[in-house]
Short mmCIF file of C-alpha atoms and ligand atoms in Angstrom, two decimals:
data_model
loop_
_atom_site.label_atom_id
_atom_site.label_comp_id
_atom_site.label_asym_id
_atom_site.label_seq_id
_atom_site.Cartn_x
_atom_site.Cartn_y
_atom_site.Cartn_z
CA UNK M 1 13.11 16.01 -8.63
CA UNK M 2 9.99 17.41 -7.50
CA UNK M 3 9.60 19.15 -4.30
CA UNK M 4 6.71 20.29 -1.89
CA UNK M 5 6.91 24.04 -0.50
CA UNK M 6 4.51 23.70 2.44
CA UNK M 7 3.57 26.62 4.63
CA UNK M 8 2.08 25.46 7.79
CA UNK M 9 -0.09 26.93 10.41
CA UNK M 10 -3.20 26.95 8.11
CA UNK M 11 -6.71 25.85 9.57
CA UNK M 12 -7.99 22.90 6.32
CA UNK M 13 -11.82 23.24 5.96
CA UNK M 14 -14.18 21.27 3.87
CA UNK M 15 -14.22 18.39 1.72
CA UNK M 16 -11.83 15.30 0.52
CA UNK M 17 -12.64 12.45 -1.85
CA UNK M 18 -11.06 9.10 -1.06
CA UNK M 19 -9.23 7.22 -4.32
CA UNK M 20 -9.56 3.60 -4.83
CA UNK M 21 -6.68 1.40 -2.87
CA UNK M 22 -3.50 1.15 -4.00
CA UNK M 23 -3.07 -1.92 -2.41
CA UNK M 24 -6.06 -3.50 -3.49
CA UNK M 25 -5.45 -2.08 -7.15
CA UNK M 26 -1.70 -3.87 -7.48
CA UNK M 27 -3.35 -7.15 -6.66
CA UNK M 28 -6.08 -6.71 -8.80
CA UNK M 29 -4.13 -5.79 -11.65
CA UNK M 30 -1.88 -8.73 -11.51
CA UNK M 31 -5.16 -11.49 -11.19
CA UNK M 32 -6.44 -10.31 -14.39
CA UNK M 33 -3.06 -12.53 -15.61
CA UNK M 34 -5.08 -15.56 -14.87
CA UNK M 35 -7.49 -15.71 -17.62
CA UNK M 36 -7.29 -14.94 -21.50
CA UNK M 37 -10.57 -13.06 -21.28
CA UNK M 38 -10.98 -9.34 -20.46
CA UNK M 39 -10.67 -7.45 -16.19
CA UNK M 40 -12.18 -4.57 -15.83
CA UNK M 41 -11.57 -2.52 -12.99
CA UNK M 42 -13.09 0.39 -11.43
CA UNK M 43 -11.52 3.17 -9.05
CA UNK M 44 -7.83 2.59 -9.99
CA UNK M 45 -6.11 5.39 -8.38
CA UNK M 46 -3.89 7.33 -10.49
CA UNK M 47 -0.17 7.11 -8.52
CA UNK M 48 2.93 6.09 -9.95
CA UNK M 49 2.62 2.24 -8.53
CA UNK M 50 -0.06 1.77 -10.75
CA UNK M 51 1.63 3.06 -13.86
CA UNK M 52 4.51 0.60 -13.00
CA UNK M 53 2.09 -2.62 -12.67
CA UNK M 54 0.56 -1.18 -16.16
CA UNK M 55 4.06 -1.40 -17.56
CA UNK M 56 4.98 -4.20 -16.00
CA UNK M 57 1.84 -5.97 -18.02
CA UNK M 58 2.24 -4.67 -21.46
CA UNK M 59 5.43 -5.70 -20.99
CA UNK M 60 4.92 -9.33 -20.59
CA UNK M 61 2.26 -9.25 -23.64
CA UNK M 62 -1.32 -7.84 -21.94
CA UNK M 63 -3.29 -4.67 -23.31
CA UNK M 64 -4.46 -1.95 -21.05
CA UNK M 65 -7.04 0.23 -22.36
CA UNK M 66 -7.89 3.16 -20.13
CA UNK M 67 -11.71 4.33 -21.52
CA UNK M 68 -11.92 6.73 -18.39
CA UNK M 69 -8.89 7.65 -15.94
CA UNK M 70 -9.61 5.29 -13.49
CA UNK M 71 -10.66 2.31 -15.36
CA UNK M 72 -8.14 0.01 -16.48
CA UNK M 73 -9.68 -2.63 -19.14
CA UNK M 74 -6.95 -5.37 -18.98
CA UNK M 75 -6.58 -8.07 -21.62
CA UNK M 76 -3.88 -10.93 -20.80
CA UNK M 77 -4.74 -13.30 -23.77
CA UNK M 78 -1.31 -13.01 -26.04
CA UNK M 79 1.22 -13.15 -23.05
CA UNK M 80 4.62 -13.13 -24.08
CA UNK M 81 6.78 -13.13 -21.22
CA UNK M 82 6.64 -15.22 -17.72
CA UNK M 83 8.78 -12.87 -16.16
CA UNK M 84 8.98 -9.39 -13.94
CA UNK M 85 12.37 -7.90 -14.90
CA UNK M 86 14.42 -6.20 -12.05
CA UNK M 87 13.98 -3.16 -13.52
CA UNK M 88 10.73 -3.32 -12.91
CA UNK M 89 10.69 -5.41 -9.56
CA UNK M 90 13.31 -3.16 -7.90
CA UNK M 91 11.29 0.11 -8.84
CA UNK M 92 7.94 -1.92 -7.01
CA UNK M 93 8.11 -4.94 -4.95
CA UNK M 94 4.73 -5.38 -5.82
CA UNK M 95 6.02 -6.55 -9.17
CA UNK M 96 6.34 -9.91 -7.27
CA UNK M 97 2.73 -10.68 -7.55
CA UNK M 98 3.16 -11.72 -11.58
CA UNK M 99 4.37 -14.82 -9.96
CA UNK M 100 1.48 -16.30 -8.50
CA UNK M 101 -0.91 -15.53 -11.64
CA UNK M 102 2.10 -16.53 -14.41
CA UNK M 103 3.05 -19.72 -12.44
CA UNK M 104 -0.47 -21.27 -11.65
CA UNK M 105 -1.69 -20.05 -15.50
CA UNK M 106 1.51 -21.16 -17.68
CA UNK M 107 2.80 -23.48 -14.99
CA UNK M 108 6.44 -21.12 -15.28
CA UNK M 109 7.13 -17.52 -14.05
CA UNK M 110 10.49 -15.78 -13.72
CA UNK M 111 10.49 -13.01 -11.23
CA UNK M 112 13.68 -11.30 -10.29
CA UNK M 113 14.47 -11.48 -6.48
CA UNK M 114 13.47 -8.16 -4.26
CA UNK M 115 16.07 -6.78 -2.48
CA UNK M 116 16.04 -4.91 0.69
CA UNK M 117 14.16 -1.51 0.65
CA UNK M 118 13.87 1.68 2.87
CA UNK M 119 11.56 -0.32 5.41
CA UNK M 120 13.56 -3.37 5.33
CA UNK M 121 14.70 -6.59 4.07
CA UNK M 122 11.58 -7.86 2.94
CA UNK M 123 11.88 -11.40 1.91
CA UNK M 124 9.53 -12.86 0.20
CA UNK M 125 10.53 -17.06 1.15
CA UNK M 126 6.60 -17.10 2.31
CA UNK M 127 5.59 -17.16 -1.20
CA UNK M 128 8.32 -19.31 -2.30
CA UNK M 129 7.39 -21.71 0.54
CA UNK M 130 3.82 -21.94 -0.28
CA UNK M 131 4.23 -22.05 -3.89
CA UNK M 132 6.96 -25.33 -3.04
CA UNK M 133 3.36 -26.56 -1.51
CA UNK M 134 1.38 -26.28 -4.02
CA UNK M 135 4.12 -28.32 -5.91
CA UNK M 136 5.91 -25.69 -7.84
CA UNK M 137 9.70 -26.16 -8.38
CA UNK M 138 11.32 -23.07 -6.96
CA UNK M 139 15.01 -22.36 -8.20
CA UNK M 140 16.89 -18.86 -7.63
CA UNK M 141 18.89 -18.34 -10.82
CA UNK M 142 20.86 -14.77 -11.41
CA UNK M 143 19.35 -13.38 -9.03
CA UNK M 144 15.84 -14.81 -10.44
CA UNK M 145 13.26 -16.31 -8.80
CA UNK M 146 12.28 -19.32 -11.41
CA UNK M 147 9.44 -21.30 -11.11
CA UNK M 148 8.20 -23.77 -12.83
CA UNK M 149 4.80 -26.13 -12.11
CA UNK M 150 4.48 -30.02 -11.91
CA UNK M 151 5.18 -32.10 -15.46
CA UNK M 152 1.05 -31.89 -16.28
CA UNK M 153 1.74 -27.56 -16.23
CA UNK M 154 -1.13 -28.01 -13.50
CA UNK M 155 0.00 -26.98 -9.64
CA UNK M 156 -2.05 -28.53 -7.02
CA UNK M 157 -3.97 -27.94 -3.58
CA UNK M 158 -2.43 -28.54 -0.58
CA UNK M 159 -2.26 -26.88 3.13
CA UNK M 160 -0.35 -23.89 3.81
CA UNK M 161 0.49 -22.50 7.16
CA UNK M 162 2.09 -19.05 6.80
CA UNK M 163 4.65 -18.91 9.64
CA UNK M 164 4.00 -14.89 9.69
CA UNK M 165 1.27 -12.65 8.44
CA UNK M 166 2.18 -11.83 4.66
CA UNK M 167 -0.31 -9.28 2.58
CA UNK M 168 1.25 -9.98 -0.85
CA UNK M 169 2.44 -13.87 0.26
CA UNK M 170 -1.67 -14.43 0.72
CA UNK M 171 -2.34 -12.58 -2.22
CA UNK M 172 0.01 -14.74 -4.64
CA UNK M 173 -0.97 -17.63 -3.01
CA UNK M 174 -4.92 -17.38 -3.45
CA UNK M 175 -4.01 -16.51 -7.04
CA UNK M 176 -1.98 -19.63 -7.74
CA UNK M 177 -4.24 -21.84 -6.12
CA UNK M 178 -7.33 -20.75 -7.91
CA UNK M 179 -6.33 -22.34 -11.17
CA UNK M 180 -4.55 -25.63 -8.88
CA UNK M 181 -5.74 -28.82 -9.27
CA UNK M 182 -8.38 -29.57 -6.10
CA UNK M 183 -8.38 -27.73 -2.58
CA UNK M 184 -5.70 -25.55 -0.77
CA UNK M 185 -6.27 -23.59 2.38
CA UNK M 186 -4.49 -21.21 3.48
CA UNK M 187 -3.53 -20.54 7.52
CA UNK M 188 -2.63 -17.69 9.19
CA UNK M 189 -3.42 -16.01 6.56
CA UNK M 190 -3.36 -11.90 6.43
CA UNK M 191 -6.56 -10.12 6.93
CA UNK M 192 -6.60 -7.06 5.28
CA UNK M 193 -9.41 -5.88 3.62
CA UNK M 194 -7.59 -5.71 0.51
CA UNK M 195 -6.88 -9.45 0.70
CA UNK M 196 -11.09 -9.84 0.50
CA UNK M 197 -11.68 -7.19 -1.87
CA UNK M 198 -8.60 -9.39 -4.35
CA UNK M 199 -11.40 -12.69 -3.14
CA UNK M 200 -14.25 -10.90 -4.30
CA UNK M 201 -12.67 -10.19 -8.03
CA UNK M 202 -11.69 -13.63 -8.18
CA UNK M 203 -14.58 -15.13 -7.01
CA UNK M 204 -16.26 -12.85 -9.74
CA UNK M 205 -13.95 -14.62 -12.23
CA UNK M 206 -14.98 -17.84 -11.37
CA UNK M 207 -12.79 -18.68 -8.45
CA UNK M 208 -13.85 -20.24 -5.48
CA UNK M 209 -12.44 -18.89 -2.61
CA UNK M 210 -14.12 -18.99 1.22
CA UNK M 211 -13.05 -17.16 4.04
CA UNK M 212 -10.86 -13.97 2.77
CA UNK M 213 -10.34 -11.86 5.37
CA UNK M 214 -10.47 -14.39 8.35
CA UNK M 215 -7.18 -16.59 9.12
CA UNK M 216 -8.31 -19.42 7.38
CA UNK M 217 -9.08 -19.34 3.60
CA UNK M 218 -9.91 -22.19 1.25
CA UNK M 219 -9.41 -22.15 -1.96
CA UNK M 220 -11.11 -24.92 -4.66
CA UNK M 221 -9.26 -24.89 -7.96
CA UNK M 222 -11.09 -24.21 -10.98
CA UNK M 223 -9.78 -25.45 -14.27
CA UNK M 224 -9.73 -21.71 -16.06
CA UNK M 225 -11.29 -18.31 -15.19
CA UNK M 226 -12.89 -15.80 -17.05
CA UNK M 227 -13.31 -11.87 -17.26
CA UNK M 228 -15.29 -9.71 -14.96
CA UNK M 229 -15.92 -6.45 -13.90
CA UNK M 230 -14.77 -4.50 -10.51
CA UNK M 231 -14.40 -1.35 -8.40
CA UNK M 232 -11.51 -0.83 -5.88
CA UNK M 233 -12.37 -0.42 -2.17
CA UNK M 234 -11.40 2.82 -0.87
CA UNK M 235 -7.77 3.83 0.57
CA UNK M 236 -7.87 3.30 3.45
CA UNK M 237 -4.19 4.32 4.28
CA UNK M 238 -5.14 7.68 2.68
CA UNK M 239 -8.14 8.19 4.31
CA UNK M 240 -6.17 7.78 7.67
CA UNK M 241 -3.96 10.49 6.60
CA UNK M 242 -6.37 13.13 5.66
CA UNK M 243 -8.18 12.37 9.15
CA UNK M 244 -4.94 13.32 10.71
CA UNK M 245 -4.12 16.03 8.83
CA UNK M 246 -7.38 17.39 10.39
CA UNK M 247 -6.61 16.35 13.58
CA UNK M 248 -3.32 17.86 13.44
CA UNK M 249 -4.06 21.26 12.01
CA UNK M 250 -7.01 21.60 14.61
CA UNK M 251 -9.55 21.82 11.07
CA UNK M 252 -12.50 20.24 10.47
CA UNK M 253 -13.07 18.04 7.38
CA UNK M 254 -15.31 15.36 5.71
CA UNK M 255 -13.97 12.94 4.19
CA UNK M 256 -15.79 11.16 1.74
CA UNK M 257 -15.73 7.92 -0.49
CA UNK M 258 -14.31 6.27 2.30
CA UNK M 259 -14.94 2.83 4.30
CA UNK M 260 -14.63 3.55 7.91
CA UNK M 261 -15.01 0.24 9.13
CA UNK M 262 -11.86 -0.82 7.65
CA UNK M 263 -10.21 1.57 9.56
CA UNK M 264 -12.21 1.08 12.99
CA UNK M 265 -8.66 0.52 15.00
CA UNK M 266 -7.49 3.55 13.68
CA UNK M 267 -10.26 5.50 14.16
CA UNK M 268 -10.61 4.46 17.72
CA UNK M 269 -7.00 5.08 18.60
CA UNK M 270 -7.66 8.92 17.51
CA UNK M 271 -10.78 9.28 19.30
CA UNK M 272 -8.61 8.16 22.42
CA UNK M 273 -6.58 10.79 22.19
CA UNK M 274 -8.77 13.62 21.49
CA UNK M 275 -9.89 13.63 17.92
CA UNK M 276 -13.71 13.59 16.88
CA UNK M 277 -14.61 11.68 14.51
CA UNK M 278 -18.44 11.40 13.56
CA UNK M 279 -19.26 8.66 10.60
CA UNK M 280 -21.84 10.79 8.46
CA UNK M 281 -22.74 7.66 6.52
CA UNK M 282 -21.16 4.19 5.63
CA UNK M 283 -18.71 6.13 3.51
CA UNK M 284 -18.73 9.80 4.95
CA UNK M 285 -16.79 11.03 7.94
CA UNK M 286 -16.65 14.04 9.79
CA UNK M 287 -13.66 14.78 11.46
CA UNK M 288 -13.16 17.88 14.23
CA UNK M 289 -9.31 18.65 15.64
CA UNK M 290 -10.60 20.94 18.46
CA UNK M 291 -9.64 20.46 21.74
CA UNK M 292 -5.98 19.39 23.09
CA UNK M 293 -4.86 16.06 22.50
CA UNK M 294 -2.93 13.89 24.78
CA UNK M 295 -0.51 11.06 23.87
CA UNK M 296 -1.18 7.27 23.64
CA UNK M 297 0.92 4.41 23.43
CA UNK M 298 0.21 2.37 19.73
CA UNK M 299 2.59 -0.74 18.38
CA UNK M 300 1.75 -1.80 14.84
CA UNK M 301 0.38 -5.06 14.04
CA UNK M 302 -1.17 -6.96 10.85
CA UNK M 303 -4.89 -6.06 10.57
CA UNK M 304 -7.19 -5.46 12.14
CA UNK M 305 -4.63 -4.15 14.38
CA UNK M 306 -3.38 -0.95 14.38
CA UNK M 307 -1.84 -0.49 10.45
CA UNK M 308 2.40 -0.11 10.11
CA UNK M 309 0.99 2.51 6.99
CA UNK M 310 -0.17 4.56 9.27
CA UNK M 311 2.99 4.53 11.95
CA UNK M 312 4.52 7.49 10.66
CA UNK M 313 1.56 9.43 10.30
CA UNK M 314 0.55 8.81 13.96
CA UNK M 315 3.71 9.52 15.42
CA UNK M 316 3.87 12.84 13.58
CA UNK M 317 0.73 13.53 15.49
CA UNK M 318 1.76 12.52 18.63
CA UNK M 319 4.93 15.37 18.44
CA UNK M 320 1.36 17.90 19.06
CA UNK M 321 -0.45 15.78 21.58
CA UNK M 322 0.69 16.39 25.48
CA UNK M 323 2.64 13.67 27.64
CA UNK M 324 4.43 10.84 26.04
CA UNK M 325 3.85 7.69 23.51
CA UNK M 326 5.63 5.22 22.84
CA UNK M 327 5.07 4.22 19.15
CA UNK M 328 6.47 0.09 18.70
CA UNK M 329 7.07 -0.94 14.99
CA UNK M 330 6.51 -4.77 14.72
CA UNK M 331 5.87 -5.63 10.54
CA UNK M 332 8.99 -4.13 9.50
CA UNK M 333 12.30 -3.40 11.50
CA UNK M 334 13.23 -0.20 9.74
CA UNK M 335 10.66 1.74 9.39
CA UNK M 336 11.96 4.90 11.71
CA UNK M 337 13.23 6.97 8.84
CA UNK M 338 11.09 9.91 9.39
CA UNK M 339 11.83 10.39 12.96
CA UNK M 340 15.69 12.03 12.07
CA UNK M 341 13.32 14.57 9.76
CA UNK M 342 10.85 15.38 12.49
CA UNK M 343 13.84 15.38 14.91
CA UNK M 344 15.08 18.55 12.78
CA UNK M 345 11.68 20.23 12.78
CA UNK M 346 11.83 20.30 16.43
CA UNK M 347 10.19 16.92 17.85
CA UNK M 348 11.65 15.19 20.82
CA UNK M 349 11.78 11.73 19.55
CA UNK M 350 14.06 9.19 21.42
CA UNK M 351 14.79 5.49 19.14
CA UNK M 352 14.66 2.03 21.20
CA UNK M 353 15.00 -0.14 19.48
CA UNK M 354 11.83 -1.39 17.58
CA UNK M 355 10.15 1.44 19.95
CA UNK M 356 9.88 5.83 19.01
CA UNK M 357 8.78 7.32 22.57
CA UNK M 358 7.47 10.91 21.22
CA UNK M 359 8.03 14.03 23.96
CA UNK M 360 4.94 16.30 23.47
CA UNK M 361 3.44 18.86 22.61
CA UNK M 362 6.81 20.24 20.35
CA UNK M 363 6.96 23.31 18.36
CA UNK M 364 7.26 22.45 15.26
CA UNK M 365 8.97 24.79 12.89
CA UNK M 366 10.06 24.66 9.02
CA UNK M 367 12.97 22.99 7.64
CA UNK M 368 14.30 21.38 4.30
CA UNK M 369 13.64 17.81 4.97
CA UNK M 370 14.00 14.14 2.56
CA UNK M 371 11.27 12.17 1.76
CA UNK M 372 12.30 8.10 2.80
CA UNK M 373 9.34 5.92 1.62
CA UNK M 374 5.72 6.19 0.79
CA UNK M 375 4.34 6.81 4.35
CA UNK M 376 7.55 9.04 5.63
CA UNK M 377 6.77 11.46 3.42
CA UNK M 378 2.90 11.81 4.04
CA UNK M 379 4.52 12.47 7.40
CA UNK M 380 6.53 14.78 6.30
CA UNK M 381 3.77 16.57 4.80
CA UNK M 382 1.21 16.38 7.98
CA UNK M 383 4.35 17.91 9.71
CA UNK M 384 4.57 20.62 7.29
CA UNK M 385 0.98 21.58 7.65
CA UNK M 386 1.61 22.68 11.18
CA UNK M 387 5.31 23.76 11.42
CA UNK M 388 6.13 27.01 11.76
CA UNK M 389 7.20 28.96 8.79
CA UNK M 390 8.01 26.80 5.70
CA UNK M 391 9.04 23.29 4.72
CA UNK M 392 10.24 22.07 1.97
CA UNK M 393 10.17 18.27 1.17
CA UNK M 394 13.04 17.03 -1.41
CA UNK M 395 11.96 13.58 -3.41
CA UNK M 396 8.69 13.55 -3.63
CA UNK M 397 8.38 11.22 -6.25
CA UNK M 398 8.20 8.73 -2.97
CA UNK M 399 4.40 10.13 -2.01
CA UNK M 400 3.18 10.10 -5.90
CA UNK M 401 4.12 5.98 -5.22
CA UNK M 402 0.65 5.64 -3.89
CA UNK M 403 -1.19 9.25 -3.00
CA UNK M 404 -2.99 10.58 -5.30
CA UNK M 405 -2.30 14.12 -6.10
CA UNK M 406 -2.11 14.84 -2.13
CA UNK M 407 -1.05 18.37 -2.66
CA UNK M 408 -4.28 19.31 -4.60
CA UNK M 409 -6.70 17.52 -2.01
CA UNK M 410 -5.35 19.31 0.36
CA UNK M 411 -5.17 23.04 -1.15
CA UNK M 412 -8.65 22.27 -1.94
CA UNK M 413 -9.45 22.69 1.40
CA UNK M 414 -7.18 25.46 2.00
CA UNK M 415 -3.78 24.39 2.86
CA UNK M 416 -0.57 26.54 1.47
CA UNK M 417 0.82 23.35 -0.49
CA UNK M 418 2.91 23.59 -4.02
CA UNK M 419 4.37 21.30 -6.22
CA UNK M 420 7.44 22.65 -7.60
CA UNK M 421 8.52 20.49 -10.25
CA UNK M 422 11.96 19.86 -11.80
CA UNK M 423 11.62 18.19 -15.33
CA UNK M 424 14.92 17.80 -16.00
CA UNK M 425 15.85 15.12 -13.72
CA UNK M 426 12.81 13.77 -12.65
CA UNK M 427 12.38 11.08 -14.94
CA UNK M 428 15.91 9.92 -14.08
CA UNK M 429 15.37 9.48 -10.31
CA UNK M 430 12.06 8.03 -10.56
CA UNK M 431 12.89 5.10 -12.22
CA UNK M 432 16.42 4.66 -10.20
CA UNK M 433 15.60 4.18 -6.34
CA UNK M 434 14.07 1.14 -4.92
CA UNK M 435 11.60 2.27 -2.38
CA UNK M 436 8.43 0.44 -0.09
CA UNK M 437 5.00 -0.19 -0.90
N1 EPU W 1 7.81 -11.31 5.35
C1 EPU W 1 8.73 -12.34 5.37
N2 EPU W 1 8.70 -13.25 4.34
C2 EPU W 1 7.81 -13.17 3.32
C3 EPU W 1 6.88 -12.10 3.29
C4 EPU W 1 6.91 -11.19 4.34
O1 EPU W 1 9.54 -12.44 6.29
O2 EPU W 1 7.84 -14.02 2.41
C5 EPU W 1 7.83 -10.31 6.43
C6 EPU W 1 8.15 -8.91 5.94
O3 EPU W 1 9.54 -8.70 5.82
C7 EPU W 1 7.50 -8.04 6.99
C8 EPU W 1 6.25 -8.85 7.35
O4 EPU W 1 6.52 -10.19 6.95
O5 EPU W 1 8.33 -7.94 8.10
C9 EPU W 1 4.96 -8.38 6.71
O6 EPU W 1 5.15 -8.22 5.33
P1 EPU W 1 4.01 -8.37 4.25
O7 EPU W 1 4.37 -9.49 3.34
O8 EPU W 1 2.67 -8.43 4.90
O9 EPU W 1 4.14 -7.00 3.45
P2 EPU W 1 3.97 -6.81 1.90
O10 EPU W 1 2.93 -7.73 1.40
O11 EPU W 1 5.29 -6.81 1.23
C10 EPU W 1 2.04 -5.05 2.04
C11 EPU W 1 1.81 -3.64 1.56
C12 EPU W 1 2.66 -2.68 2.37
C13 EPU W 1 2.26 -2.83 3.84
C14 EPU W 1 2.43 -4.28 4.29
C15 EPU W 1 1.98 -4.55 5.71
C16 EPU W 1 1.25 -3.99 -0.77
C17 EPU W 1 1.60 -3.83 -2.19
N3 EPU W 1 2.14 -3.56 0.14
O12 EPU W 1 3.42 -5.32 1.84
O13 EPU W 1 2.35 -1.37 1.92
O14 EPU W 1 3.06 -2.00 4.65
O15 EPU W 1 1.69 -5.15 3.42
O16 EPU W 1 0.66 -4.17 5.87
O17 EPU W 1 0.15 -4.44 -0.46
C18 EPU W 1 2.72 0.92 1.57
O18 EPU W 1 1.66 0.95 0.92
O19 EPU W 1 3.33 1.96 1.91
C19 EPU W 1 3.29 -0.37 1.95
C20 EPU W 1 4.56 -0.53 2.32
#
């Protein structure tokens, strides 16, 4: 398994290029199921995720040409297979968005049941529910979710209230209901700008969808869709990270390629505590970790408040700000797997509950410490970056899920950051541990 050696204490200066979303990308990826002719996308960001959603559609039949890195040319007109296997599903949850696409374009999709993952249990009875709506029949078999459309193959329109804010529940449902038969909205429905940026490919398709991004979305069902071309919106997950690990190291950086006004509560919350943040441009910012920073309450919520992605990497940053904050998880009720890590680099972290009250400014110093998930290790590595002496990060393979290439951003603006790999078993472990994201 690959490992990061990180020796902190270096000042970062310079320049960082934003990839496209991850979590625009999987979405993406899985609507071009919904019509025989030929997605393109644009700014596909090379991590691991996306390899697995590739697989997951030449699996099932589709073609994925790749004419430039980032540019997946997907063709979905011989599919095969209605289903997402569980060795796919349990490598990505995000393997559960076949089911929307397959279902409202074949009227039957087979899509093996998450199970609980390093952030929690993660259910996913908010897609069931709304696909029950639209008048799917919904049958767990083996372990399978099975789902099967109305006798005409055809699902159809209806109302759906989503009892909580679901990214991926919205996303499968705006899928299905583009190809139902007359109008569905959707209520309560998540907000993320990936959820718009999914509207805006299907609407180029030849969906009609209204209102993506605001709690209410309607949806008119269109009889088929075609191709179309697209580019990703910009990460902004990983552009929150690289503005911390300025903030944190003290450095100054731009970071461009970005879209700061999807992350305007984030951005705000740093100023608060200290950090200054200048936005160049509508995609350039400049980021300056000078002075001292002082600690600030935060509790997660789905956008546009404060993002859960981003938890981790905040309460790292709030082990070097002065005073206390109390950092509340409420999207997922385990995701405080990084603080027993930072714990043994030297923060004062005490565990509440759903709350992590941080005790700063700590010294941090270096330690061997175990990637979780996704966002606990981009933690792990902001922690590195200004711990004393050196850390080394075990199971990496959780941070190449959905960053890409973080360690050669950020030697490229002078942090002491190596890879060291481990061929032997790497291909092993990759595939064996379910995981978030
Ligand atoms: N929930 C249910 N039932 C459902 C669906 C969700 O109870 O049917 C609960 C979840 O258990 C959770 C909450 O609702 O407590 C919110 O979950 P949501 O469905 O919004 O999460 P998701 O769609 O599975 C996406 C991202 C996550 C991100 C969350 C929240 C993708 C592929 N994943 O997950 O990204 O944390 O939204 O913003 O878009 C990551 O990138 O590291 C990552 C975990």
């Amino acid at each position: 398994m690959d490992k990061f050696r990180i020796t902190g204490g270096r000042s970062l200066k310079g320049r960082i290029s934003i990839s496209g979303a991850k979590n625009s990308a999987l979405p993406c990826m899985a609507a071009a199921l919904l019509t025989a002719e030929t997605v393109t996308l644009h700014n596909i960001p090379y991590v691991r995720d996306i390899i697995t959603q590739r697989r997951l559609l030449e699996d099932i039949g589709a073609t994925v040409l790749t004419p430039e890195l980032r540019t997946h040319k997907i063709s979905a007109s011989h599919i095969e297979l209605f289903e997402a296997p569980y060795e796919l599903v349990k490598t990505m949850r995000a393997s559960v968005l076949a089911l929307g696409p397959l279902l409202a374009r074949f009227g039957k999709a087979k899509v093996s049941l998450p199970g609980g993952c390093a952030i929690g249990t993660r259910p996913i009875d908010l897609h069931l529910a709304g696909f029950q709506q639209l008048g799917a029949e919904v049958k767990l078999e083996a372990g399978n979710v099975v789902a099967r459309a109305p006798k005409d193959g055809r699902l159809r329109g209806a109302d759906v209230h989503f009892e909580k804010s679901t990214v991926t529940g919205t996303e499968n449902l705006m899928m299905a209901a583009s190809l139902a038969r007359g109008r569905t909205t959707l209520y309560n429905a998540a907000r993320e700008p990936e959820i718009a940026d999914l509207a805006e490919l299907l609407n180029k398709m030849g969906a009609r969808i209204r209102g993506a991004g605001t709690p209410t979305i309607q949806i008119e069902g269109v009889e088929a869709l075609g191709g179309a071309e697209h580019t990703i919106i910009p990460d902004r997950i990983e552009t929150g990270t690289f503005i911390v690990a300025a903030a944190i190291t003290k450095s100054e950086l731009e970071i461009k390629d970005c879209r700061p006004e999807h992350s305007a509560t984030l951005i705000a919350k740093l100023r608060e505590v200290g950090v200054e943040i200048k936005e160049l441009n509508q995609s350039t910012l400049h980021v300056a970790g000078a002075g001292k920073l002082a600690g600030s309450d935060v509790t997660t919520e789905p956008h546009p408040g404060f993002p859960t992605d981003m938890q981790a990497q905040y309460m790292t940053l709030m082990t070097q700000a002065e005073g206390r904050a109390a950092v509340t998880e409420t999207v997922f009720e385990n995701r405080f797997m990084h603080t027993s890590e930072l714990q043994r680099m030297g923060a004062r972290i005490h565990i509440d509950g759903r709350t992590a009250t941080v005790e700063g400014a700590a010294r941090l110093t270096g330690a061997p410490v175990l990637a979780s998930d996704l966002r606990a290790s981009a933690s792990l590595v902001l922690a590195g970056l200004v711990a004393e002496g050196e850390t080394m990060i075990h199971r990496v393979y959780h941070i190449d899920r959905g960053y890409e290439r973080i360690e050669a951003k950020l030697q490229s603006v002078g942090a002491d950051i190596e890879r060291i790999r481990d061929s032997v078993t790497a291909s092993l472990s990759q595939t064996a541990e379910p995981d978030a994201g």
